[in-house]
Short mmCIF file of C-alpha atoms and ligand atoms in Angstrom, two decimals:
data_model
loop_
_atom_site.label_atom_id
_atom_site.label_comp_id
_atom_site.label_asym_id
_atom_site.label_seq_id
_atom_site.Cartn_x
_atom_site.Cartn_y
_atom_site.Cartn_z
CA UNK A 1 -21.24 -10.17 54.98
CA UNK A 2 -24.44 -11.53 54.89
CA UNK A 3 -27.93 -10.71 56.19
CA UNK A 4 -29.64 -13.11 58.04
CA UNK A 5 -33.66 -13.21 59.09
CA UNK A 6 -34.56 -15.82 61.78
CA UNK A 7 -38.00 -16.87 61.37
CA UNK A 8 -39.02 -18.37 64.55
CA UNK A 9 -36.35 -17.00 66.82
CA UNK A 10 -37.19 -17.61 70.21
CA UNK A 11 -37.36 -20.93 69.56
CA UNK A 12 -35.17 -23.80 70.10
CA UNK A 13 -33.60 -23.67 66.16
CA UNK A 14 -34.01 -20.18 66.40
CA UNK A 15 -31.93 -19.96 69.81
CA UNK A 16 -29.11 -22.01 68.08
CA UNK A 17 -29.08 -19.96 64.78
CA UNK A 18 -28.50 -17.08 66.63
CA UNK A 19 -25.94 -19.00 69.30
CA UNK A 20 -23.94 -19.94 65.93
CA UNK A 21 -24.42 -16.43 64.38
CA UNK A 22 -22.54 -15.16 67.21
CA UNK A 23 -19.78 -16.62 66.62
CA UNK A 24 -18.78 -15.18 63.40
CA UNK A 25 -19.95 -11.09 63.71
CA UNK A 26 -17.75 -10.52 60.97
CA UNK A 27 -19.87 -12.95 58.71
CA UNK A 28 -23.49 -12.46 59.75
CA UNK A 29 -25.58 -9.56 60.06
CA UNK A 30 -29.20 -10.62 61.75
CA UNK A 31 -31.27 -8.37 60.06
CA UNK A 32 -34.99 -10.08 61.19
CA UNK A 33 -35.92 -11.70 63.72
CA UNK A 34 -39.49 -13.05 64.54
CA UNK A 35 -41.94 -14.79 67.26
CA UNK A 36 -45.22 -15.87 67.79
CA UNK A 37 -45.84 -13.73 71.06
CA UNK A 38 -42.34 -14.44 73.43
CA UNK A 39 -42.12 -10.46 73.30
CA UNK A 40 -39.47 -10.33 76.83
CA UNK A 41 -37.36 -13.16 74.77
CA UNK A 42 -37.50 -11.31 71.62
CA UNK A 43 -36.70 -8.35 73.05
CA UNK A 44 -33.25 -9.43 74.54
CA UNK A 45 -32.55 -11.02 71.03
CA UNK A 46 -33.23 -7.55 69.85
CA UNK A 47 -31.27 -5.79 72.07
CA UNK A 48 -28.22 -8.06 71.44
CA UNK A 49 -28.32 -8.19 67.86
CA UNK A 50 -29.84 -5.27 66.47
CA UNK A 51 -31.61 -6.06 63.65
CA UNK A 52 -34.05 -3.63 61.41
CA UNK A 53 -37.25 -5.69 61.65
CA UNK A 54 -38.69 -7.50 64.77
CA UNK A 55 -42.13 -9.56 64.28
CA UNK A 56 -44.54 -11.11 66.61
CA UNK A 57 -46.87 -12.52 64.46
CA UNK A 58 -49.79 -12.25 67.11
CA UNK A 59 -50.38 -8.56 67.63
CA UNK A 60 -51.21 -8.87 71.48
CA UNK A 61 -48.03 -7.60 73.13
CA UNK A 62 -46.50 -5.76 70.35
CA UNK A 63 -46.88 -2.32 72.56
CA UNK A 64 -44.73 -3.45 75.50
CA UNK A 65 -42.15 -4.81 72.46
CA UNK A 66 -42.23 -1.61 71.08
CA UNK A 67 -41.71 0.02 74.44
CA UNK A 68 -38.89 -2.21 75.63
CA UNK A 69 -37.02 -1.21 72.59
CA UNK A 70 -37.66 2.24 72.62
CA UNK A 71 -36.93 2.76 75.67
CA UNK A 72 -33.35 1.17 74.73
CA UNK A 73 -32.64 3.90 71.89
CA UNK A 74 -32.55 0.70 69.49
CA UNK A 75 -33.89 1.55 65.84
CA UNK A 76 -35.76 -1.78 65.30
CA UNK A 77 -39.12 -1.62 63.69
CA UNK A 78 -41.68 -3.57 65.17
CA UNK A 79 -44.63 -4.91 63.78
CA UNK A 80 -47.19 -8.01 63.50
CA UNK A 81 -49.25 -10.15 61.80
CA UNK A 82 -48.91 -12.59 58.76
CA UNK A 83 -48.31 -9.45 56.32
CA UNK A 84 -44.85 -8.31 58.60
CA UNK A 85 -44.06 -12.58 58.56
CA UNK A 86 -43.57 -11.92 54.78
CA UNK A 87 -42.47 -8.80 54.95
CA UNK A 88 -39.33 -10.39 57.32
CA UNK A 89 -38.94 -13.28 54.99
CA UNK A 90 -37.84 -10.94 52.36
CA UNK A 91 -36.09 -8.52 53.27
CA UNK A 92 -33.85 -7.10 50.68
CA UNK A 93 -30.88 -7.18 53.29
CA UNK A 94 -31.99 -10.98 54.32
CA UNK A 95 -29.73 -13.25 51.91
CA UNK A 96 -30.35 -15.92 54.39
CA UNK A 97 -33.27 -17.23 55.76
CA UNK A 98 -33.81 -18.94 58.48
CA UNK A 99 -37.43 -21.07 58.28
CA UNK A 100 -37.54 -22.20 62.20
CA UNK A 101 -41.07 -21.91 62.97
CA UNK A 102 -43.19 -24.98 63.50
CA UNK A 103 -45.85 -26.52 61.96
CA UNK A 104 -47.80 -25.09 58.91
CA UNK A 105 -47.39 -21.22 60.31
CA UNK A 106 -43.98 -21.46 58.87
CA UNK A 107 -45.29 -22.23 55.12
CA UNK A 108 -46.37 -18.72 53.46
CA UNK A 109 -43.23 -16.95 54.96
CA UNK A 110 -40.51 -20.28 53.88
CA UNK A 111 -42.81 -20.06 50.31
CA UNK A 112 -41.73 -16.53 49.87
CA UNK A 113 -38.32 -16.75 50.73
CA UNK A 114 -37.81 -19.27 48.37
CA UNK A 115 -39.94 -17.17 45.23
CA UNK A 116 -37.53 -14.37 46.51
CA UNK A 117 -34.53 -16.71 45.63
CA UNK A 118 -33.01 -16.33 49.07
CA UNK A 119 -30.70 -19.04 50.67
CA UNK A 120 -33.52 -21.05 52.73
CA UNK A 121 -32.18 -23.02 55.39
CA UNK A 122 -35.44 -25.15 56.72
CA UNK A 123 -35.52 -26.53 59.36
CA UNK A 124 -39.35 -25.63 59.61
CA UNK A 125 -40.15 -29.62 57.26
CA UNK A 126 -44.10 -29.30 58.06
CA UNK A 127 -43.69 -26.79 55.21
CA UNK A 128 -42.24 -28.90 52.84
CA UNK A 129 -44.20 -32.02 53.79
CA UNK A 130 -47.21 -30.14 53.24
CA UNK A 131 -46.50 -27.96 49.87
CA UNK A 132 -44.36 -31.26 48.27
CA UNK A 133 -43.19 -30.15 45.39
CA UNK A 134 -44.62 -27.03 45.14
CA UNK A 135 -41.61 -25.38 47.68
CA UNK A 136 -39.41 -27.56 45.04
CA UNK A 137 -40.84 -25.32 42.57
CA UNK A 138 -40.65 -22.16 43.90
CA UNK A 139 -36.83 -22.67 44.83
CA UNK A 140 -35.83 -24.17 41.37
CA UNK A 141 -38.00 -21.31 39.29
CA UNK A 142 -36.12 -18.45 41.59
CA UNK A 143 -32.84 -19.73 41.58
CA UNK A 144 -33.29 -20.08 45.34
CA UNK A 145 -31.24 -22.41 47.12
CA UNK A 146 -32.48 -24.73 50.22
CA UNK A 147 -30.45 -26.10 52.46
CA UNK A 148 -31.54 -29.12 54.74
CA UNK A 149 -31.27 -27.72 58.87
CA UNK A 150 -33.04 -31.44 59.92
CA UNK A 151 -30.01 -33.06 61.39
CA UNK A 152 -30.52 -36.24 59.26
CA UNK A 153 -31.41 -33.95 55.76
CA UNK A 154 -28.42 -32.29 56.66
CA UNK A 155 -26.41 -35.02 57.10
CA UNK A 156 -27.78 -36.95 53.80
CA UNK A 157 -27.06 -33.77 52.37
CA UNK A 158 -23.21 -33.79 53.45
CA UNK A 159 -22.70 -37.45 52.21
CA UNK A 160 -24.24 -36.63 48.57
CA UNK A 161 -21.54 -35.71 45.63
CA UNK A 162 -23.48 -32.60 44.66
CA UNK A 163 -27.07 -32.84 45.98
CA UNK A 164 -29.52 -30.50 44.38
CA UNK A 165 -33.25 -30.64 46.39
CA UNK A 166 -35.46 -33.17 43.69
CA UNK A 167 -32.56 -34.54 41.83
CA UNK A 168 -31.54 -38.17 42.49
CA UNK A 169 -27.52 -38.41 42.83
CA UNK A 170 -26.42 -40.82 40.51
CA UNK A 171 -24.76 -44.29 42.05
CA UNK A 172 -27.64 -43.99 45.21
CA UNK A 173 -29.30 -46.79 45.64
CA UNK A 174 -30.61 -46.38 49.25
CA UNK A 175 -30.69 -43.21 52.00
CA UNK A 176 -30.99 -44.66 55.92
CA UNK A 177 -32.43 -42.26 58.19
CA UNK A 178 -31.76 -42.74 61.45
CA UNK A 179 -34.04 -42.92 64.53
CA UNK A 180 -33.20 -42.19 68.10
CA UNK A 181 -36.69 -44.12 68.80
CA UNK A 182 -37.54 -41.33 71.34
CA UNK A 183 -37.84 -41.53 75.51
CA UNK A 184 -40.73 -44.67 74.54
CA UNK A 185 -38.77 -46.93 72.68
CA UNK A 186 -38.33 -49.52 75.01
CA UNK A 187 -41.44 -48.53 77.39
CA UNK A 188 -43.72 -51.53 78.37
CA UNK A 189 -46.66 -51.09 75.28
CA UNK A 190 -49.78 -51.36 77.89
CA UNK A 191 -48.53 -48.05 79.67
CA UNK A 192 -48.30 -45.96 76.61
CA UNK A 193 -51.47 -44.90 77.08
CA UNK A 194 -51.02 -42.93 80.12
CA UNK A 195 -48.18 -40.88 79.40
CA UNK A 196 -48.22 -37.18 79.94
CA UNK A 197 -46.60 -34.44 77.80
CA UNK A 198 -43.76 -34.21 79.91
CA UNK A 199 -42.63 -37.05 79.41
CA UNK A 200 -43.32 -37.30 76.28
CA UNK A 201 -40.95 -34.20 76.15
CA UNK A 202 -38.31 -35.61 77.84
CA UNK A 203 -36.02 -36.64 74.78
CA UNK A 204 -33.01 -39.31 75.61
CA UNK A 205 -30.59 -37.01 73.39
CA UNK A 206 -32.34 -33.86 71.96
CA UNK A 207 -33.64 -30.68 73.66
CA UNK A 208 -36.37 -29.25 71.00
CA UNK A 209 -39.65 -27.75 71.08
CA UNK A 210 -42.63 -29.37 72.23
CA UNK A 211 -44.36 -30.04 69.43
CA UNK A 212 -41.22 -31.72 67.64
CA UNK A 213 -40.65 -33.42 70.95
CA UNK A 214 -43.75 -35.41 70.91
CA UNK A 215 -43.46 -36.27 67.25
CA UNK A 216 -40.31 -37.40 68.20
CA UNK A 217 -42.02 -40.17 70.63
CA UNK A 218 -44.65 -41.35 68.20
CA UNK A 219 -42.14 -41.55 65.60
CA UNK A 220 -44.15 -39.42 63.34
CA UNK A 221 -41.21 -36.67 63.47
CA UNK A 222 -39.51 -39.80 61.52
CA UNK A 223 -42.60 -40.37 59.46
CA UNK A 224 -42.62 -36.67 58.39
CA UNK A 225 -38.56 -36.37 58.06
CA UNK A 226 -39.13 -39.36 55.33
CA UNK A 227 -41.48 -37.59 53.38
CA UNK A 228 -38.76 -34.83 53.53
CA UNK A 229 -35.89 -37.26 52.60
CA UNK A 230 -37.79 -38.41 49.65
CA UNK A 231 -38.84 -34.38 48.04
CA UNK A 232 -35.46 -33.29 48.79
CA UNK A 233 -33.37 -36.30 47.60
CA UNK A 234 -35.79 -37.04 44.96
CA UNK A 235 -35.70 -40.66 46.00
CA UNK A 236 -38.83 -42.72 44.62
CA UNK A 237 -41.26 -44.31 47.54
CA UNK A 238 -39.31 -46.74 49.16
CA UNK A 239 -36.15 -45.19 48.75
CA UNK A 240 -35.34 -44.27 52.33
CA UNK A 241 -35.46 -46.51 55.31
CA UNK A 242 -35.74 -46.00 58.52
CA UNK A 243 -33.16 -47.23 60.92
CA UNK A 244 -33.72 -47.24 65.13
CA UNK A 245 -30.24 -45.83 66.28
CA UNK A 246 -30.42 -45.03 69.98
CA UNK A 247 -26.64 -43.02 70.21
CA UNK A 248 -27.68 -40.35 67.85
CA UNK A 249 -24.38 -40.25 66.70
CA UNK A 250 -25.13 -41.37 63.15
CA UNK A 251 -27.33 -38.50 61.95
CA UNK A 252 -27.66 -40.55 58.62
CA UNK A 253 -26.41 -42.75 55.81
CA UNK A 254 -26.49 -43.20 52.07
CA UNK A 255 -25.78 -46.25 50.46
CA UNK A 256 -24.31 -46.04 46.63
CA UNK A 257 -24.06 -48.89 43.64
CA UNK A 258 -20.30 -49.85 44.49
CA UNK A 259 -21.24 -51.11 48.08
CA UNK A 260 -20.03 -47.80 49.62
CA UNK A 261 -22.33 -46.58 52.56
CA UNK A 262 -21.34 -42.95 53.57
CA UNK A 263 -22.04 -41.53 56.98
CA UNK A 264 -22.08 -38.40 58.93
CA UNK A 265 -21.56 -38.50 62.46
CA UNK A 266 -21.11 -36.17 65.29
CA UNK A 267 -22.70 -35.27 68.97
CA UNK A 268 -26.24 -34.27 68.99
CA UNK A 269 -26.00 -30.97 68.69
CA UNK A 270 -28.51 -28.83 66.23
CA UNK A 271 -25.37 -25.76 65.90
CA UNK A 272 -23.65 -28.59 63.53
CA UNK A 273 -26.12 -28.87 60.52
CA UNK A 274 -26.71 -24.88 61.34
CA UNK A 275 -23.28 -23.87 60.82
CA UNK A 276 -23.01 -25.62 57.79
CA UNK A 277 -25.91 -25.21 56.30
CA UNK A 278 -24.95 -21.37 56.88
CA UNK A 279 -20.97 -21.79 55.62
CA UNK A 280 -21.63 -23.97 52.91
CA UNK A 281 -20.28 -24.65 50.79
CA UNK A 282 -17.22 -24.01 53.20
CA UNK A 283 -16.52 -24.94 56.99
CA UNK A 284 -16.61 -22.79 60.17
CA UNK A 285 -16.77 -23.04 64.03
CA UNK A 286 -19.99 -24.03 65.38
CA UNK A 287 -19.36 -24.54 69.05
CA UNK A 288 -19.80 -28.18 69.14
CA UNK A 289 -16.92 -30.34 69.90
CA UNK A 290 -16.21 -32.91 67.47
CA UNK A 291 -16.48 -36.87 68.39
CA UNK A 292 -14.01 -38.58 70.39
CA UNK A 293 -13.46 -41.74 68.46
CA UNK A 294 -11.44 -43.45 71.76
CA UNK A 295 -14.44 -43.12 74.36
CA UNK A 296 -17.68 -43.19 71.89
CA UNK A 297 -17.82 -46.93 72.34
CA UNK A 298 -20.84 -49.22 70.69
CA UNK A 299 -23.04 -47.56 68.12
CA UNK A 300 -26.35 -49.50 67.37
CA UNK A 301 -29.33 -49.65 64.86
CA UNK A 302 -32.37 -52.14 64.74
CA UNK A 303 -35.33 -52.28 62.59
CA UNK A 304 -38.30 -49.93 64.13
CA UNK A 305 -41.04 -51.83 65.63
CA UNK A 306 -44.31 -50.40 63.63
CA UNK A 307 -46.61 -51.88 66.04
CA UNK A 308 -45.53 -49.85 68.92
CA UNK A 309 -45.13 -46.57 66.61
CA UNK A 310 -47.95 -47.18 64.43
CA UNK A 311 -47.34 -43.06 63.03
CA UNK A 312 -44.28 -44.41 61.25
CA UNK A 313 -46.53 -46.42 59.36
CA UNK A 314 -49.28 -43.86 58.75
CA UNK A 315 -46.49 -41.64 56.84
CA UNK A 316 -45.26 -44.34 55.26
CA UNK A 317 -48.76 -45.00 53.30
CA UNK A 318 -49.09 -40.97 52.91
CA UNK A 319 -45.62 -41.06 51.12
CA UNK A 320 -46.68 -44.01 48.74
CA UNK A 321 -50.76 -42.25 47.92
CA UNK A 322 -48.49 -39.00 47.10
CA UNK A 323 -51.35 -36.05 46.00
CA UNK A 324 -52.30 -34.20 49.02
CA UNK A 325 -51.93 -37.26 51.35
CA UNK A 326 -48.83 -35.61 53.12
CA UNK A 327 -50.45 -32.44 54.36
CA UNK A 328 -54.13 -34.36 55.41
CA UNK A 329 -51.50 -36.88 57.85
CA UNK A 330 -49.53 -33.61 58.85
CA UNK A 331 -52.49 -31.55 59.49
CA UNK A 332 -53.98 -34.15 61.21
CA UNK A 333 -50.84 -34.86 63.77
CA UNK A 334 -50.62 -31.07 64.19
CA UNK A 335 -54.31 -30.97 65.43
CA UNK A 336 -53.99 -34.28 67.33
CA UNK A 337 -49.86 -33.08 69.05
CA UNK A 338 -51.49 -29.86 70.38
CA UNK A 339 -54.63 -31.84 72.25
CA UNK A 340 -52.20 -33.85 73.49
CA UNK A 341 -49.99 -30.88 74.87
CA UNK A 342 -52.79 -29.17 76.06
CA UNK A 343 -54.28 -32.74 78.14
CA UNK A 344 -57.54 -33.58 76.28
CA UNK A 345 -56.10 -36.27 73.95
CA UNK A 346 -54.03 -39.55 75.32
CA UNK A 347 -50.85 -40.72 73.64
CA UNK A 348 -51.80 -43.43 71.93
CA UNK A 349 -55.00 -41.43 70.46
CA UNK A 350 -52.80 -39.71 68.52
CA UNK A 351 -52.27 -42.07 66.14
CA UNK A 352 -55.83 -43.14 66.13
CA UNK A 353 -57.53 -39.81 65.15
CA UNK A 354 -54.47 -39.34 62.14
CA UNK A 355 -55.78 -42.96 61.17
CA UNK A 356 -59.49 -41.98 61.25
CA UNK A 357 -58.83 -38.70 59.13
CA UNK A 358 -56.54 -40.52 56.51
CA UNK A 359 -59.58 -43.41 56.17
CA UNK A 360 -62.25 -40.41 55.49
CA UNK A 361 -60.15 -38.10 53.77
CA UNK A 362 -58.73 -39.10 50.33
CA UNK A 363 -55.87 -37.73 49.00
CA UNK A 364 -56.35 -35.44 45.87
CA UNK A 365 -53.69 -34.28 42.96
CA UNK A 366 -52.05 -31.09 44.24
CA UNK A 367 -51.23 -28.70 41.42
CA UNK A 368 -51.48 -25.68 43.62
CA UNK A 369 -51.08 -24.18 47.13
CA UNK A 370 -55.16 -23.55 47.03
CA UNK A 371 -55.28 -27.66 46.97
CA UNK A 372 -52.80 -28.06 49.81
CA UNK A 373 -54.84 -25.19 52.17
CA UNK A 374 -57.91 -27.06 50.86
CA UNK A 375 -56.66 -30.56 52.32
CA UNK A 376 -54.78 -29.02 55.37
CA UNK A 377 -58.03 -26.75 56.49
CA UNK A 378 -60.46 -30.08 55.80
CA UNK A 379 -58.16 -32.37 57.66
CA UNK A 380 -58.06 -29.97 61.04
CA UNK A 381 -61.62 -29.83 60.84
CA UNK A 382 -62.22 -33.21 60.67
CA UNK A 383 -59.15 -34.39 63.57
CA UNK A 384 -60.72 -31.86 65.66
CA UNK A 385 -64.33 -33.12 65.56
CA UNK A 386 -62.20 -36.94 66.19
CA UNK A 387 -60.16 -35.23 69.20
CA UNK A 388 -63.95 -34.07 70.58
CA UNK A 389 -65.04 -37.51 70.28
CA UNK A 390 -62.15 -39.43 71.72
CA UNK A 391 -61.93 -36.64 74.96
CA UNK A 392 -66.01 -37.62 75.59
CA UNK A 393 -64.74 -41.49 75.10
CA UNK A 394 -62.28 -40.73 77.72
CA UNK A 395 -64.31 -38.60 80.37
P1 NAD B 401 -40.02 -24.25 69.07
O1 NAD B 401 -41.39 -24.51 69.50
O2 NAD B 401 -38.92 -24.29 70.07
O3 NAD B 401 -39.96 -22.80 68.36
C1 NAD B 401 -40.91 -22.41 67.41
C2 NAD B 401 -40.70 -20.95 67.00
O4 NAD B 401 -41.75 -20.60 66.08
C3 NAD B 401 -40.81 -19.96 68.17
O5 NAD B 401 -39.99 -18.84 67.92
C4 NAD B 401 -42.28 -19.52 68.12
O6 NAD B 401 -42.49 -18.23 68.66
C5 NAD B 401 -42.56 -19.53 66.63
N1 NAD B 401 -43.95 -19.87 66.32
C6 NAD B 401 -44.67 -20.91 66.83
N2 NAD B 401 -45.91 -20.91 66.32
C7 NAD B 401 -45.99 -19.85 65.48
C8 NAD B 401 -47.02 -19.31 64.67
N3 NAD B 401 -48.26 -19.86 64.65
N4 NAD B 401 -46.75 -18.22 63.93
C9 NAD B 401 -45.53 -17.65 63.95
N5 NAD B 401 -44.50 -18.11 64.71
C10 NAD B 401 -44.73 -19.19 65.47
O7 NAD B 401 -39.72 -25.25 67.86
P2 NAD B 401 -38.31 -25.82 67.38
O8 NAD B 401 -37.96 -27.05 68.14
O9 NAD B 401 -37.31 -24.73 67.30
O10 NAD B 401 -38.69 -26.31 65.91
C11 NAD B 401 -38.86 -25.40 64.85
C12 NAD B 401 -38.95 -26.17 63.53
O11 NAD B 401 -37.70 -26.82 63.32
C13 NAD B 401 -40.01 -27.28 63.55
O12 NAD B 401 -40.59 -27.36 62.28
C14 NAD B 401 -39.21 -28.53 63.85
O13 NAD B 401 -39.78 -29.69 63.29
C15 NAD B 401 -37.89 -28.21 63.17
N6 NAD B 401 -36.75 -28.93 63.73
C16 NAD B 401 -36.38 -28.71 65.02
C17 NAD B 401 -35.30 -29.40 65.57
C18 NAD B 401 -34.83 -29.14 66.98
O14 NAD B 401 -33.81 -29.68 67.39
N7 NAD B 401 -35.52 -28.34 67.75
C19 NAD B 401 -34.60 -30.33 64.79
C20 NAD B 401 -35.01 -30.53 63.47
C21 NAD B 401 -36.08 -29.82 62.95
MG1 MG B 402 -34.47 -34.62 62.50
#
């Protein structure tokens, strides 16, 4: 039996997790479960799976939490803020740990589970696109062990002899990570411009959070999933390539010195890489039906078009400057994604103010987590003073 905390919950990873949990009571205990402030959602998670520590990391409706629960005889302590984030992250029952929160909120807690030497599955990759090797660090110095949730990590991950995160596999000679190209990929380039966030949110063959969503239409959810590919893998710059596949059936491939090219394939379905990032290194049920090779038809991949998703090519040059380049262009997008979300920032200015902050903002050696906070906390300042501009340019 093992005890499992799900950072980030009521989210769409965290909603899965707990979906695949279910399935095997006898192997999984949930022992943590967190939010930002969904308190009605994480109280019915609470209510179904009883576990000793429920967090909403902002404070503000922690009493109704607290009374919903009570009032339910259920022994769950509440509590809140980034302290209780930690506290859930490592837990001495939690031998799993789920990292499902987005953007760089999920850092500190995914940091210490892996300095506690829990099993971290991540899905959460601002966290290690930010920290770089750092997170590489803290799992290898703990005896930690991370496991790839991002469908095409997870799938790289599958096709590798014996991957360990940062060691190159012998024989590989090239990773492909596929590309759905998002809802814009064929969308005529002069409308781009005036496309809200629900569209933007409206993926061809993924339901995800929003954030995720629209880095999944710029292509910078690819950008930052190749920085990934490259820590985990410990590919050099160049290493992984990024292929447009519009099925999302191919979740990713790896190419090795004989000529062999190894695939994973299966529906789009997030339970997959969560149930086996969770049973490895065995097999179990996940819910998701497997392919049916008779009626899947044509598969296709073409070369992305870095003109139209100009992000792609922004995270391309953070990968090659290395240093703290990776958290200034993931700050940045985080800053520019949520201006978007919230209406006072156009598509197609996204790219533009991660562009402007990567031109002012040089990228520095990063020998600690003070240097990436440094980088992060400069590069939000600076996106949000380009995100002021461009909303007056606009007006
Ligand atoms: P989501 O928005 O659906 O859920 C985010 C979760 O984090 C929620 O529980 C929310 O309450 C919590 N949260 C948000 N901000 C927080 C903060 N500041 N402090 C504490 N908690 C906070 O997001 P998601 O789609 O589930 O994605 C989660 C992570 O997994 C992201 O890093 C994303 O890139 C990654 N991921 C998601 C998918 C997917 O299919 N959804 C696939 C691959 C990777
Ligand atoms: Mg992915």
């Amino acid at each position: 039996m093992k005890g499992i905390a799900v950072l980030g919950s009521t989210g769409s990873i965290g909603q899965n997790t707990l979906d695949v949990v279910s399935r095997h009571p006898d192997r999984y205990e949930v022992v943590a479960l967190t939010a930002q402030r969904q308190w009605r959602a994480l109280a019915a998670q609470c209510l179904r799976f009883r576990p000793q520590l429920a967090v909403l990391s902002d404070p503000t409706h922690v009493p109704e939490l607290r009374a919903a629960l009570a009032a339910s005889g259920l022994g769950t302590e509440v509590a809140s803020g980034e302290e209780s984030l930690l506290a859930a992250a490592t837990l001495p029952r939690a031998d799993f740990v789920m990292a499902a929160i987005v953007g760089a909120a999920g850092l500190a807690p995914t940091l210490a589970a892996a300095r506690a030497g829990r099993r971290v599955l991540l899905a959460n990759k601002e966290a290690l696109v930010m920290s770089g090797r750092l997170l590489l660090e803290a799992v290898a110095d703990s005896g930690a062990e991370l496991l790839p949730i991002d469908s095409e990590h997870n799938a790289i991950f599958q096709c590798l002899p014996s991957a360990r995160p940062g060691v190159v596999a012998a024989g590989v000679t090239r990773i492909w990570l596929t590309a759905s190209g998002g809802p814009f990929l064929r969308r005529p380039l002069a409308s781009l411009g005036a496309v809200t966030p629900d569209e933007a949110c409206a993926h061809p063959r993924w339901v995800m959070g929003r954030k995720i969503s629209v880095d999944s239409a710029t292509l910078m959810n690819k950008g930052l999933e190749l920085i990934e590919a490259e820590l985990l893998f410990g590919l050099p710059p160049g290493g992984v390539e990024v292929v447009i596949h519009p099925e999302s059936i191919v979740h990713s491939l790896v190419a090795y010195a004989d000529g062999s090219t190894l695939a994973q394939l299966g529906n789009p379905d997030m339970r997959t890489p969560i149930a086996h990032a969770l049973a490895w290194p065995e097999r179990m049920e996940s819910g998701v039906e497997s392919l049916d090779m008779l009626r899947l038809g044509a598969l296709h991949f073409e070369a992305p078009d870095r003109g139209r998703f100009p992000c792609l090519r922004l995270a391309e040059a953070a990968a090659r400057s290395g240093g703290t380049a990776a958290a200034i262009l993931n700050a940045a997008n985080e800053v520019a994604v949520a201006a978007f979300l919230e209406g006072r920032l156009n598509f197609t200015a996204i790219a533009a103010v991660i562009e402007r902050v990567l031109e002012r903002q040089s990228s520095t050696p990063m020998h600690s987590l003070a240097d990436v906070l440094a980088a992060d906390g400069e590069s939000r300042r600076r996106a949000s003073e380009l995100v002021a501009g461009f909303a007056g340019e606009t007006a």
